PDB file of C-alpha atoms and ligand atoms in Angstrom:
ATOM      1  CA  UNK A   1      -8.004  -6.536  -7.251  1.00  0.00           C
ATOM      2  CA  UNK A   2      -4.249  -6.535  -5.579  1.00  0.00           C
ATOM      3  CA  UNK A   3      -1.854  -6.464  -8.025  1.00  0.00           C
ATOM      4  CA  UNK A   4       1.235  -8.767  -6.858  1.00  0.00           C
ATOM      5  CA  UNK A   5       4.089  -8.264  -9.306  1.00  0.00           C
ATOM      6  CA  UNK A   6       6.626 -11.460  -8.972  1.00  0.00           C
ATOM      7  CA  UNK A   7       9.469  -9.426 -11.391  1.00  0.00           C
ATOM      8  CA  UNK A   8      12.206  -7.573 -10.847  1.00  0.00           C
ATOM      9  CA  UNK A   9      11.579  -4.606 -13.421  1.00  0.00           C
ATOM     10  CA  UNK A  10       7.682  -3.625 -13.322  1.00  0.00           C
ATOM     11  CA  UNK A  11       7.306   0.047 -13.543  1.00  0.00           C
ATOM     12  CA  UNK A  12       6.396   0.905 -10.168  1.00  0.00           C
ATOM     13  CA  UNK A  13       6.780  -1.745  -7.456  1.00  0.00           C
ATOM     14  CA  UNK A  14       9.580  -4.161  -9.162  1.00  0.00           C
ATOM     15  CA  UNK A  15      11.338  -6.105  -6.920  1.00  0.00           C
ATOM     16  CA  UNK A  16       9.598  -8.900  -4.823  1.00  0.00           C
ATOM     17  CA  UNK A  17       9.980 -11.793  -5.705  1.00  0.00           C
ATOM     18  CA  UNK A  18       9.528 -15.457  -3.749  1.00  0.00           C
ATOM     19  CA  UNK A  19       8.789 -15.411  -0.066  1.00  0.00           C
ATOM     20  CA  UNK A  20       8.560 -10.703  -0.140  1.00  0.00           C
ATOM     21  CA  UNK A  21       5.630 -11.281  -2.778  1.00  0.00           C
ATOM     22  CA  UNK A  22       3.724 -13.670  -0.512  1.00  0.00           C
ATOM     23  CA  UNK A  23       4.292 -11.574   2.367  1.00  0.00           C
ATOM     24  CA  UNK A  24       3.351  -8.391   0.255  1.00  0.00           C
ATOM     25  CA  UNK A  25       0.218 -10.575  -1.209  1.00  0.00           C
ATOM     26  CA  UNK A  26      -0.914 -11.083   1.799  1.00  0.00           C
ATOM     27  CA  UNK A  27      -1.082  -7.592   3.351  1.00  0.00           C
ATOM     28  CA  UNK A  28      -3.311  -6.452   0.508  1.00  0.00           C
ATOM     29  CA  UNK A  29      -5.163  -9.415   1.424  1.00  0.00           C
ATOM     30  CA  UNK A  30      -5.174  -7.882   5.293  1.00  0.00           C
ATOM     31  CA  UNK A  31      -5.608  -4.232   3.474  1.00  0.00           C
ATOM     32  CA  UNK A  32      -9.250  -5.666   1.885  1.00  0.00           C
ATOM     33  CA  UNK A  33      -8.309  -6.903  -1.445  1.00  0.00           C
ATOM     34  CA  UNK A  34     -11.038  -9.304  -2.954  1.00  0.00           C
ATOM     35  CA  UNK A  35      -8.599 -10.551  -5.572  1.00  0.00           C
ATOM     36  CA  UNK A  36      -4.983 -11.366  -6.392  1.00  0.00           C
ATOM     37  CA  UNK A  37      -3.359 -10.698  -9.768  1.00  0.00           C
ATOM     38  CA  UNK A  38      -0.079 -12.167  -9.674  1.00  0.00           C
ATOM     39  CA  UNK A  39       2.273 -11.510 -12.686  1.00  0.00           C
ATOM     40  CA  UNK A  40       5.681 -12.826 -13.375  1.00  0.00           C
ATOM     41  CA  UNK A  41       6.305 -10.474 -16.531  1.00  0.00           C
ATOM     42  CA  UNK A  42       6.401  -6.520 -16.919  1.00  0.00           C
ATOM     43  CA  UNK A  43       3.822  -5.332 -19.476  1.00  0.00           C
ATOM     44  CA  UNK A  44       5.125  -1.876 -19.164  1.00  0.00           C
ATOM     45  CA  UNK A  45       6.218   0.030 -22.796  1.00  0.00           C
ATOM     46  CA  UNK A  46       9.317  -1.595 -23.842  1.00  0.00           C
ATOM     47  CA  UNK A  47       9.576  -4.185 -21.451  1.00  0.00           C
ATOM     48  CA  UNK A  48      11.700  -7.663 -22.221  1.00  0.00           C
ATOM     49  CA  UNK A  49      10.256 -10.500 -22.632  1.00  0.00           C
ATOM     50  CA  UNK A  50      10.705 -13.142 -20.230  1.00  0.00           C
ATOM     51  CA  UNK A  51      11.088 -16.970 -21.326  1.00  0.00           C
ATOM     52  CA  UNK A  52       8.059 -19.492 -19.668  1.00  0.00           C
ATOM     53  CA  UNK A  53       9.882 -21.151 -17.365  1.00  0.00           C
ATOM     54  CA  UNK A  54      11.211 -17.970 -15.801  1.00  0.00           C
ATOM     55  CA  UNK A  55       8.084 -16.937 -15.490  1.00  0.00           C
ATOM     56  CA  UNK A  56       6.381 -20.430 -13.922  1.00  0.00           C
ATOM     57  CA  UNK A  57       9.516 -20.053 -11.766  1.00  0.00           C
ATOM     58  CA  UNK A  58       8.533 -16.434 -10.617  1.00  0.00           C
ATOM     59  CA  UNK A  59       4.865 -17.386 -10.448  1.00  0.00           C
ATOM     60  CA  UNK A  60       4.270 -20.887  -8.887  1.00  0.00           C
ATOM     61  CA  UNK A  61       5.846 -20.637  -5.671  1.00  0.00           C
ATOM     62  CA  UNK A  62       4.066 -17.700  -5.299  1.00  0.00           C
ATOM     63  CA  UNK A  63       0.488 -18.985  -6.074  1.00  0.00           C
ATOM     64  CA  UNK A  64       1.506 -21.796  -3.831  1.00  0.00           C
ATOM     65  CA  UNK A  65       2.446 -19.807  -0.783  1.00  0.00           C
ATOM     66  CA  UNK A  66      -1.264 -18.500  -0.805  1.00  0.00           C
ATOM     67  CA  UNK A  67      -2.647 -21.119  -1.334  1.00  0.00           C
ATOM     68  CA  UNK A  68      -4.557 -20.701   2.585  1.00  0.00           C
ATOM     69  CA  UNK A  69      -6.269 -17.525   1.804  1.00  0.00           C
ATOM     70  CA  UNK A  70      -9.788 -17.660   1.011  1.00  0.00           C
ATOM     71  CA  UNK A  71      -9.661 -14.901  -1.751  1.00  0.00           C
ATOM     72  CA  UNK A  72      -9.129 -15.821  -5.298  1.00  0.00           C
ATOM     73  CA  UNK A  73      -5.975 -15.704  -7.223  1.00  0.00           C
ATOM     74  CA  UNK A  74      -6.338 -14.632 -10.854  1.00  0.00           C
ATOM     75  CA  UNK A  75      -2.758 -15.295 -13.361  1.00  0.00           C
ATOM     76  CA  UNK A  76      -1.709 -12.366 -15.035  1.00  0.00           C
ATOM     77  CA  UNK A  77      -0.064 -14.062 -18.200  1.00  0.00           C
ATOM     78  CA  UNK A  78      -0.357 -13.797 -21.795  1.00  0.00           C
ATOM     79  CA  UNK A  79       1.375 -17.376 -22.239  1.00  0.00           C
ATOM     80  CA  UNK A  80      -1.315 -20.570 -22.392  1.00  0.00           C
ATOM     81  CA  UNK A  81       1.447 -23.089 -20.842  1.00  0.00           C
ATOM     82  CA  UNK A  82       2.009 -20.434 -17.720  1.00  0.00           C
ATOM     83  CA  UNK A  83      -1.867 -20.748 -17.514  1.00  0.00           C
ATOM     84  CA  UNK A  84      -2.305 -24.264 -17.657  1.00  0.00           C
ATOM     85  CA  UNK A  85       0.178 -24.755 -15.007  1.00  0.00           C
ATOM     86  CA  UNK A  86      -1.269 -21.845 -12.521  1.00  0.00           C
ATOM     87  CA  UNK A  87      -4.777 -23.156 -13.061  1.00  0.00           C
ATOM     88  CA  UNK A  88      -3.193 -26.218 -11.893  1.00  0.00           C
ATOM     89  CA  UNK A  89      -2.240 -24.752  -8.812  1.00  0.00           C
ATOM     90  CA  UNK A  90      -5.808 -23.559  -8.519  1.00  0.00           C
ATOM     91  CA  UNK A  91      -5.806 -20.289  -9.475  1.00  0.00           C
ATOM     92  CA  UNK A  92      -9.681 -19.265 -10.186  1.00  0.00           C
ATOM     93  CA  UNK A  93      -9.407 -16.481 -12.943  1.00  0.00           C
ATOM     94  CA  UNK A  94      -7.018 -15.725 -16.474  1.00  0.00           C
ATOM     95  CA  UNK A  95      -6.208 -12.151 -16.621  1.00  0.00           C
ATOM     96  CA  UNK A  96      -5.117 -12.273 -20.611  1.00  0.00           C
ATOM     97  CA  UNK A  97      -3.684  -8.867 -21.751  1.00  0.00           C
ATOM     98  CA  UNK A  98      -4.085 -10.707 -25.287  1.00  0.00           C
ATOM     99  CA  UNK A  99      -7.560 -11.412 -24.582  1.00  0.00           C
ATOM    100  CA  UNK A 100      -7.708 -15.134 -25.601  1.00  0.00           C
ATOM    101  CA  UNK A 101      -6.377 -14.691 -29.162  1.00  0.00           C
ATOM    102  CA  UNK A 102      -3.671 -17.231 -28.942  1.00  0.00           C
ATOM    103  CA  UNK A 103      -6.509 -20.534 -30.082  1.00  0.00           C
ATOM    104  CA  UNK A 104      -3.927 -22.239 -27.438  1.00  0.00           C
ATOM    105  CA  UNK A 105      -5.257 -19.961 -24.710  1.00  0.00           C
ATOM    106  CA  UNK A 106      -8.658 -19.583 -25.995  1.00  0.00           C
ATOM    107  CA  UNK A 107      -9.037 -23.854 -25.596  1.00  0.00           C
ATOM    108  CA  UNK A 108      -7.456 -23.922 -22.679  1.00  0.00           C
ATOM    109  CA  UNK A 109      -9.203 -21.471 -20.546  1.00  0.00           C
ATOM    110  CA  UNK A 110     -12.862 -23.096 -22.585  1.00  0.00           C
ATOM    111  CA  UNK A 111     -11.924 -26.478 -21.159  1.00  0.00           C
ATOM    112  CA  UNK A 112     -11.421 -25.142 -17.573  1.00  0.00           C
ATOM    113  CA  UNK A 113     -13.815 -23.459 -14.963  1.00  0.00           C
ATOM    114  CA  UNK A 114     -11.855 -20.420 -14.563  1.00  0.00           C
ATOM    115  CA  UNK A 115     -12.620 -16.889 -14.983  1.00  0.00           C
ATOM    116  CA  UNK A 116     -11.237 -15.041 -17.840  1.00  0.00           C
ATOM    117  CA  UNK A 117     -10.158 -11.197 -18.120  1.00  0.00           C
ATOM    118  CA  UNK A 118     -10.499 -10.084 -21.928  1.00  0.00           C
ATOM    119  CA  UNK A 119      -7.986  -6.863 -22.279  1.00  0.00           C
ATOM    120  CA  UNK A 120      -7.898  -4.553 -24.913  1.00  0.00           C
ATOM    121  CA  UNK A 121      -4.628  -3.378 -26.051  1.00  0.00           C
ATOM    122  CA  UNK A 122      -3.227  -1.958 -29.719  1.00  0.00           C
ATOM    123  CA  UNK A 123       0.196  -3.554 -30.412  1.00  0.00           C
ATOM    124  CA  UNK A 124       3.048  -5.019 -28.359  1.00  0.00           C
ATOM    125  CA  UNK A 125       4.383  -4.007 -25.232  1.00  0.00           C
ATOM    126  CA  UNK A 126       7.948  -3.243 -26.579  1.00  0.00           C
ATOM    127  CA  UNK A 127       6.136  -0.663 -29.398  1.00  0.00           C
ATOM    128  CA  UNK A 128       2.692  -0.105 -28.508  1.00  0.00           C
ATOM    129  CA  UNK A 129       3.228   3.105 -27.332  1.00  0.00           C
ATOM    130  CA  UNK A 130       5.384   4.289 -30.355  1.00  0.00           C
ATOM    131  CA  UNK A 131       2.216   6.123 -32.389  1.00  0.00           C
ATOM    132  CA  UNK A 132      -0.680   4.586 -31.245  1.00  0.00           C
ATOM    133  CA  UNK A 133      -3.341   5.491 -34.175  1.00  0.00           C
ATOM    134  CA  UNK A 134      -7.680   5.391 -33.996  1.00  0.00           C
ATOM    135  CA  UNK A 135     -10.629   6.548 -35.923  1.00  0.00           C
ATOM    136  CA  UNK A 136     -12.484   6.186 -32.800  1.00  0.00           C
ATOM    137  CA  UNK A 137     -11.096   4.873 -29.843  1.00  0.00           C
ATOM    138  CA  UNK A 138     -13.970   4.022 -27.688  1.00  0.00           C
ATOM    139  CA  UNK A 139     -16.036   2.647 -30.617  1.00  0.00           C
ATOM    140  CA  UNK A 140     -12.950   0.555 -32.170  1.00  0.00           C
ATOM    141  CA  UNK A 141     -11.858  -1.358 -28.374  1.00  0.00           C
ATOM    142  CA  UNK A 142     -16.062  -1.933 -27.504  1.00  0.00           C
ATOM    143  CA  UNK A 143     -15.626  -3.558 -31.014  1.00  0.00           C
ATOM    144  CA  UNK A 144     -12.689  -5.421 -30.342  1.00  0.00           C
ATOM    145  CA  UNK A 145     -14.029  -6.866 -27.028  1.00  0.00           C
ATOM    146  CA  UNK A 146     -17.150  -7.706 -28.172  1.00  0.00           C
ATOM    147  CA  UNK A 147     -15.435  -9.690 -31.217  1.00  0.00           C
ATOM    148  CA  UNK A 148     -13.008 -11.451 -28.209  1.00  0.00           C
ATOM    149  CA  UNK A 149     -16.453 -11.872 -26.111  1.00  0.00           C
ATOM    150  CA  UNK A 150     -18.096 -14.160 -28.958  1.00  0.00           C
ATOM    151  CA  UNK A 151     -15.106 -15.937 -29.865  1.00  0.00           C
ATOM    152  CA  UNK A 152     -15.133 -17.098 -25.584  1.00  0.00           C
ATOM    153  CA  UNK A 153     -18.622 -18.044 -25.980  1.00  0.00           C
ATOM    154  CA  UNK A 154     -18.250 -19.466 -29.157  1.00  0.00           C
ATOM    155  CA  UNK A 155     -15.274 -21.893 -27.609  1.00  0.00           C
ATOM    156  CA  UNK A 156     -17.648 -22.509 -24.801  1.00  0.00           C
ATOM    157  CA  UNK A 157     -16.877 -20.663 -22.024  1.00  0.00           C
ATOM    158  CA  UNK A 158     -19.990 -19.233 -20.082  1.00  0.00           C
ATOM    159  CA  UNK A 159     -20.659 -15.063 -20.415  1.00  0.00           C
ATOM    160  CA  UNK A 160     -20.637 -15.640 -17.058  1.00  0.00           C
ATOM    161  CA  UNK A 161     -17.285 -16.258 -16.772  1.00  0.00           C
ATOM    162  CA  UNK A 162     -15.912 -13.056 -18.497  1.00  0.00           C
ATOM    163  CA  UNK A 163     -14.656  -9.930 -17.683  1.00  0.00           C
ATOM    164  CA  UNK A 164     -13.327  -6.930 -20.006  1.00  0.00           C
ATOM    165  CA  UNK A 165     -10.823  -4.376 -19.471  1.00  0.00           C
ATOM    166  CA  UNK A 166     -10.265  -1.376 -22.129  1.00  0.00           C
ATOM    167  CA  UNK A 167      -6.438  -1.892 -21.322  1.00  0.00           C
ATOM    168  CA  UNK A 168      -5.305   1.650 -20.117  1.00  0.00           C
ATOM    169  CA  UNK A 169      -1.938   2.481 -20.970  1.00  0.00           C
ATOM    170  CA  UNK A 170      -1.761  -0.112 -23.859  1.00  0.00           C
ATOM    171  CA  UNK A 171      -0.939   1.160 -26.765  1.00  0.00           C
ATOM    172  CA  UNK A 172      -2.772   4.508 -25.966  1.00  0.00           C
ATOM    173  CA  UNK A 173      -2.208   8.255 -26.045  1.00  0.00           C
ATOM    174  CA  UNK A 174      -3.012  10.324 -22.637  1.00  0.00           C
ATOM    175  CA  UNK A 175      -6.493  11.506 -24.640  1.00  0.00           C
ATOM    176  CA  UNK A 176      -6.910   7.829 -25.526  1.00  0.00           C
ATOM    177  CA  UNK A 177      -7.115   7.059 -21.711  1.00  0.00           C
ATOM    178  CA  UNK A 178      -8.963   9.688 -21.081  1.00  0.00           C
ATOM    179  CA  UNK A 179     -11.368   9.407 -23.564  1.00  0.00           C
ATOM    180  CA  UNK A 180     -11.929   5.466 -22.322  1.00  0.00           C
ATOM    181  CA  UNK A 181     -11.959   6.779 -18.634  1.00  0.00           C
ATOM    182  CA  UNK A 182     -14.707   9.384 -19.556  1.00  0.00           C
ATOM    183  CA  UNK A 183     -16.887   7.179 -21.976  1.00  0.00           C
ATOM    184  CA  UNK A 184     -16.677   3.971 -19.368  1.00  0.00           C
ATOM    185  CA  UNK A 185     -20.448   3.924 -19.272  1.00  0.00           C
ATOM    186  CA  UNK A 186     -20.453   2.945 -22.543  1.00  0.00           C
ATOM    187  CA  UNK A 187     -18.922  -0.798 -22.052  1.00  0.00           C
ATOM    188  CA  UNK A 188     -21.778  -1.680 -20.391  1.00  0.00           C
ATOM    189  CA  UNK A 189     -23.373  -2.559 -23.331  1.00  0.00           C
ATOM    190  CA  UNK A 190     -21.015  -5.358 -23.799  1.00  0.00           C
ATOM    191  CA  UNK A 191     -23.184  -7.010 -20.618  1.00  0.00           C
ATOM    192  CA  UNK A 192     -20.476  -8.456 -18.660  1.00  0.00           C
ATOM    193  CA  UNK A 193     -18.482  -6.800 -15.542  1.00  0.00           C
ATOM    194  CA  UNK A 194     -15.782  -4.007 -16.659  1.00  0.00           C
ATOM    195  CA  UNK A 195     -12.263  -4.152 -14.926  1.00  0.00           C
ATOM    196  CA  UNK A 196     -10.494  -1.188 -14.892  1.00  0.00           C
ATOM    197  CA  UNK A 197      -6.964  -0.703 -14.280  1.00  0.00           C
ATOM    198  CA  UNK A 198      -5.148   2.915 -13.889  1.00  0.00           C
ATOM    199  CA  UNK A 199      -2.776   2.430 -11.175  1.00  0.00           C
ATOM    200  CA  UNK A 200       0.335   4.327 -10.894  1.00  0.00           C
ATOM    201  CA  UNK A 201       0.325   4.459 -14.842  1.00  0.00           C
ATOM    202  CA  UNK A 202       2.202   6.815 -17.243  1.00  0.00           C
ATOM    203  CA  UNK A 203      -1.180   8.738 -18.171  1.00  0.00           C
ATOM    204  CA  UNK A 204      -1.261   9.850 -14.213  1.00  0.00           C
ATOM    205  CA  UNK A 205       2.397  10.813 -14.185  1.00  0.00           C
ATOM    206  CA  UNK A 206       1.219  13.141 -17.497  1.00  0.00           C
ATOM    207  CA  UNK A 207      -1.655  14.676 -15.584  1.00  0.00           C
ATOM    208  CA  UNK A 208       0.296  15.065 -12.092  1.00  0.00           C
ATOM    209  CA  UNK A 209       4.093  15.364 -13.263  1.00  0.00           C
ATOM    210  CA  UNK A 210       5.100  13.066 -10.413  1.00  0.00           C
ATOM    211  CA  UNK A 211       7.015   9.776 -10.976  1.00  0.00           C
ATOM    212  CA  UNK A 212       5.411   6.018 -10.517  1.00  0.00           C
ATOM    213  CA  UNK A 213       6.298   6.285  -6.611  1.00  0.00           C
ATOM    214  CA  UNK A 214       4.174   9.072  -6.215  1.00  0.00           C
ATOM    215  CA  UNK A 215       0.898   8.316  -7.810  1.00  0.00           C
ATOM    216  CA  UNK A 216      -0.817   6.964  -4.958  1.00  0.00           C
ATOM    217  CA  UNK A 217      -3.407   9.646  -5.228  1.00  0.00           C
ATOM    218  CA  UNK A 218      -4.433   9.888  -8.516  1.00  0.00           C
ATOM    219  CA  UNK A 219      -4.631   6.492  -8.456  1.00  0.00           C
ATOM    220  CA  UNK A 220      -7.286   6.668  -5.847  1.00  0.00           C
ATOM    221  CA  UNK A 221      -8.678   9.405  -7.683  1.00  0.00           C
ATOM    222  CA  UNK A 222      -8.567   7.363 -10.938  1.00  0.00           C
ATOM    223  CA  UNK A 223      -9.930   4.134  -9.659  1.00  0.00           C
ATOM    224  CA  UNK A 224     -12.823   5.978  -7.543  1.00  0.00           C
ATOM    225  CA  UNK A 225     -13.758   7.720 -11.027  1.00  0.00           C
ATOM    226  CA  UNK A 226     -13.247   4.218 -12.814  1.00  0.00           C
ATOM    227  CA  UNK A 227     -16.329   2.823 -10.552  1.00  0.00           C
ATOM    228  CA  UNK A 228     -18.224   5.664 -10.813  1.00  0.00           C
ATOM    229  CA  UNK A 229     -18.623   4.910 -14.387  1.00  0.00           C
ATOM    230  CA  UNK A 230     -19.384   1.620 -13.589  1.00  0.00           C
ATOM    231  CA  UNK A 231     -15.957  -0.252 -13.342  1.00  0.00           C
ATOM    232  CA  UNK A 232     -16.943  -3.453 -11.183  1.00  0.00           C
ATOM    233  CA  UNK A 233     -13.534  -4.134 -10.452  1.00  0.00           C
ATOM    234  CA  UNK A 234     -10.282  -1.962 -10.213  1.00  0.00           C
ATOM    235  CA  UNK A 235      -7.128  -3.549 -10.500  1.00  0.00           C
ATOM    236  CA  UNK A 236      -4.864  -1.306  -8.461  1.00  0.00           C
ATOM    237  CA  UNK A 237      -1.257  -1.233  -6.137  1.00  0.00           C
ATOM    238  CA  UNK A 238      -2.280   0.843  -3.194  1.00  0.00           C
ATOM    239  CA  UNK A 239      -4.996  -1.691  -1.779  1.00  0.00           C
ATOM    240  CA  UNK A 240      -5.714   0.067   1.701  1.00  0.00           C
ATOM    241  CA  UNK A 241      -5.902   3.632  -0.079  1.00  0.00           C
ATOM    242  CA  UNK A 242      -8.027   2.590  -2.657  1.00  0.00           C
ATOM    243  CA  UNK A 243     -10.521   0.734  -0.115  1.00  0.00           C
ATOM    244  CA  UNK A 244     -10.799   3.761   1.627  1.00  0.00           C
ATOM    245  CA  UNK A 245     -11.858   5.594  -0.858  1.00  0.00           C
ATOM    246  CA  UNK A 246     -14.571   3.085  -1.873  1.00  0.00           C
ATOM    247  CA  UNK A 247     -15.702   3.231   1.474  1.00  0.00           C
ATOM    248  CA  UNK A 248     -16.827   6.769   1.112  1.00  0.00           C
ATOM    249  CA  UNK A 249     -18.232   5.973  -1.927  1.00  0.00           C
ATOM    250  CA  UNK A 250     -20.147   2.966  -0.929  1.00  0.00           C
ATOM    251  CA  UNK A 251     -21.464   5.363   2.122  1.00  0.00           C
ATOM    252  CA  UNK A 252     -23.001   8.034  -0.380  1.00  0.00           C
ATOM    253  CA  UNK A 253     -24.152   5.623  -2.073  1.00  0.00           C
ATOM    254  CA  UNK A 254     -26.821   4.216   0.404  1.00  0.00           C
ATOM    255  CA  UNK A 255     -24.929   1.843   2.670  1.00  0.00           C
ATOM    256  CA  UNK A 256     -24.758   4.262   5.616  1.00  0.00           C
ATOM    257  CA  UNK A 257     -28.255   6.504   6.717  1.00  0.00           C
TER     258      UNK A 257
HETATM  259  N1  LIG B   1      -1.963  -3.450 -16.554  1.00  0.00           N
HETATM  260  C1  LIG B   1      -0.759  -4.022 -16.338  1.00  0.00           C
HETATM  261  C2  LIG B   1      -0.643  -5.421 -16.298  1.00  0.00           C
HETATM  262  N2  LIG B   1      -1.727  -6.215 -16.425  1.00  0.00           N
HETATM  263  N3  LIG B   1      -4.053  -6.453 -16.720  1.00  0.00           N
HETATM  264  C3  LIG B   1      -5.262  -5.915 -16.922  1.00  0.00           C
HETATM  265  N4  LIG B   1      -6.350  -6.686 -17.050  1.00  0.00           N
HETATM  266  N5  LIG B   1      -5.420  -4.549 -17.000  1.00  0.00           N
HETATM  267  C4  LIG B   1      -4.375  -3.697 -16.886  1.00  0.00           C
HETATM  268  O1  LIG B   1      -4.585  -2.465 -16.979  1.00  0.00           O
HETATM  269  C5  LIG B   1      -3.073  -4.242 -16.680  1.00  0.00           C
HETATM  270  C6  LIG B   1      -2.945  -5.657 -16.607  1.00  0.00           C
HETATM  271  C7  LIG B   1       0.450  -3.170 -16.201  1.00  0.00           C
HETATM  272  O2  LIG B   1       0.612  -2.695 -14.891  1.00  0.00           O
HETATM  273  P1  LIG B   1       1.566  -3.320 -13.748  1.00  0.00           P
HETATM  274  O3  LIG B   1       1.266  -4.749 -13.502  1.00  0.00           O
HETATM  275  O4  LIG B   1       1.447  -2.436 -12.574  1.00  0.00           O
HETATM  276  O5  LIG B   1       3.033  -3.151 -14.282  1.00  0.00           O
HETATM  277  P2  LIG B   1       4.026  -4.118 -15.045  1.00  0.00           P
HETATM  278  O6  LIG B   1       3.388  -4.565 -16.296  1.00  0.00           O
HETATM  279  O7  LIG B   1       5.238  -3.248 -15.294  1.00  0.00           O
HETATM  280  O8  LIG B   1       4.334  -5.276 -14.145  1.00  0.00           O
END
């Protein structure tokens, strides 16, 4: 999954908006990306808020200007009317950070044939990371997402559909992450794909001391280790990189004799 970031302040690649995010969109595309995640509003600690229609603003014309490639498009958005309007404009997944717990969301995404990403986080993004607090951190966010996986089915949308992500860098401490990354196996008994996404975040800078621009490899690293454990997908910046690595992966795996 490609991330495409339509804002001007997201942590690490701010800055494209309109016809440079389309362009940028479609070189992950070219660089092997399955999916698009296109955002219109930093989730990063302490961001601002940003009102809907900036947002739909940021968002639409991009969705639009893709419109021609054959991979799907998946709406990163917490906000049901910035849904409803991108599954309009045929976008084929929901990637909820607030996993469906606005009943506004939850309806809208049940009465629709899209895909839905369920995300764990603790908190908001403007405090989340203040003193993030768990008894058990990999027992407590299985819990959670199972509890957000009934409540889909319960509203009617297929198992099928669904996809869960333990929300890395949400309202977690660098052993927080790193107890999620290690224990990753362990979401599989939720039954439904895991998405995993580690790019360029803060817990990386705290391993490797290097700033957002200069993550690239423990990215890789992170997202090759994120499949291992059985991540299905990995939402990531550095498509190319990250496909590369896969490929040797894939290779040891069985693919090449
Ligand atoms: N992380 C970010 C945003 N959306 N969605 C899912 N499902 N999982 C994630 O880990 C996730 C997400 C934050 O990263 P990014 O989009 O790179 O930055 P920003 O929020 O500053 O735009």
């Amino acid at each position: 999954m490609g991330i495409v970031n339509v804002t001007p302040d997201s942590f690490s690649d701010g800055g494209r908006l309109g016809q440079e995010a389309i362009l940028h969109a479609r070189q992950l595309v070219a660089d092997g990306a399955d999916i698009l995640d296109i955002g219109g509003e930093s989730t990063r600690p302490g961001a601002p808020s940003v009102g809907v229609q900036e947002e739909l603003d940021r968002v639409l014309p991009v969705i639009d200007g893709l419109r021609d490639l054959s991979v799907p498009m998946s709406i990163d958005t917490f906000k049901p009317s910035v849904m409803k309007a991108a599954i309009a404009y045929g976008v084929q997944m929901v990637n909820d950070i607030n996993a469906l717990q606005d009943v506004a969301a939850l309806q809208l995404v049940a009465n629709s044939q899209v895909a839905v990403c369920l995300m764990h986080k603790q908190g908001d993004p403007q405090t989340m990371q203040n003193q993030p607090v768990y008894r058990d951190v990999v027992e407590e966010v299985i819990e959670f997402l199972r509890v957000r996986i009934e409540a889909a089915v319960s509203a009617g949308i297929a198992r099928e559909r669904i996809t869960i992500d333990p929300g890395f860098g949400f309202g977690k401490t660098l052993g927080h992450n790193m107890a999620l990354l290690r224990e990753l196996p362990r979401f599989a008994v939720l039954g439904v794909p895991v998405l995993a996404g580690l790019s360029r975040k803060s817990m990386l800078g705290e391993l490797t001391g290097q700033d957002a621009g200069h993550r690239m490899p423990a990215s890789v690293a992170a997202a090759l280790i994120a499949v291992q454990r059985g991540a299905k997908v990995v939402r990531v910046h550095d498509v190319r990189a990250t496909v590369d690595a896969m490929k040797v992966w894939n290779a040891i795996n069985g693919e090449v004799r």
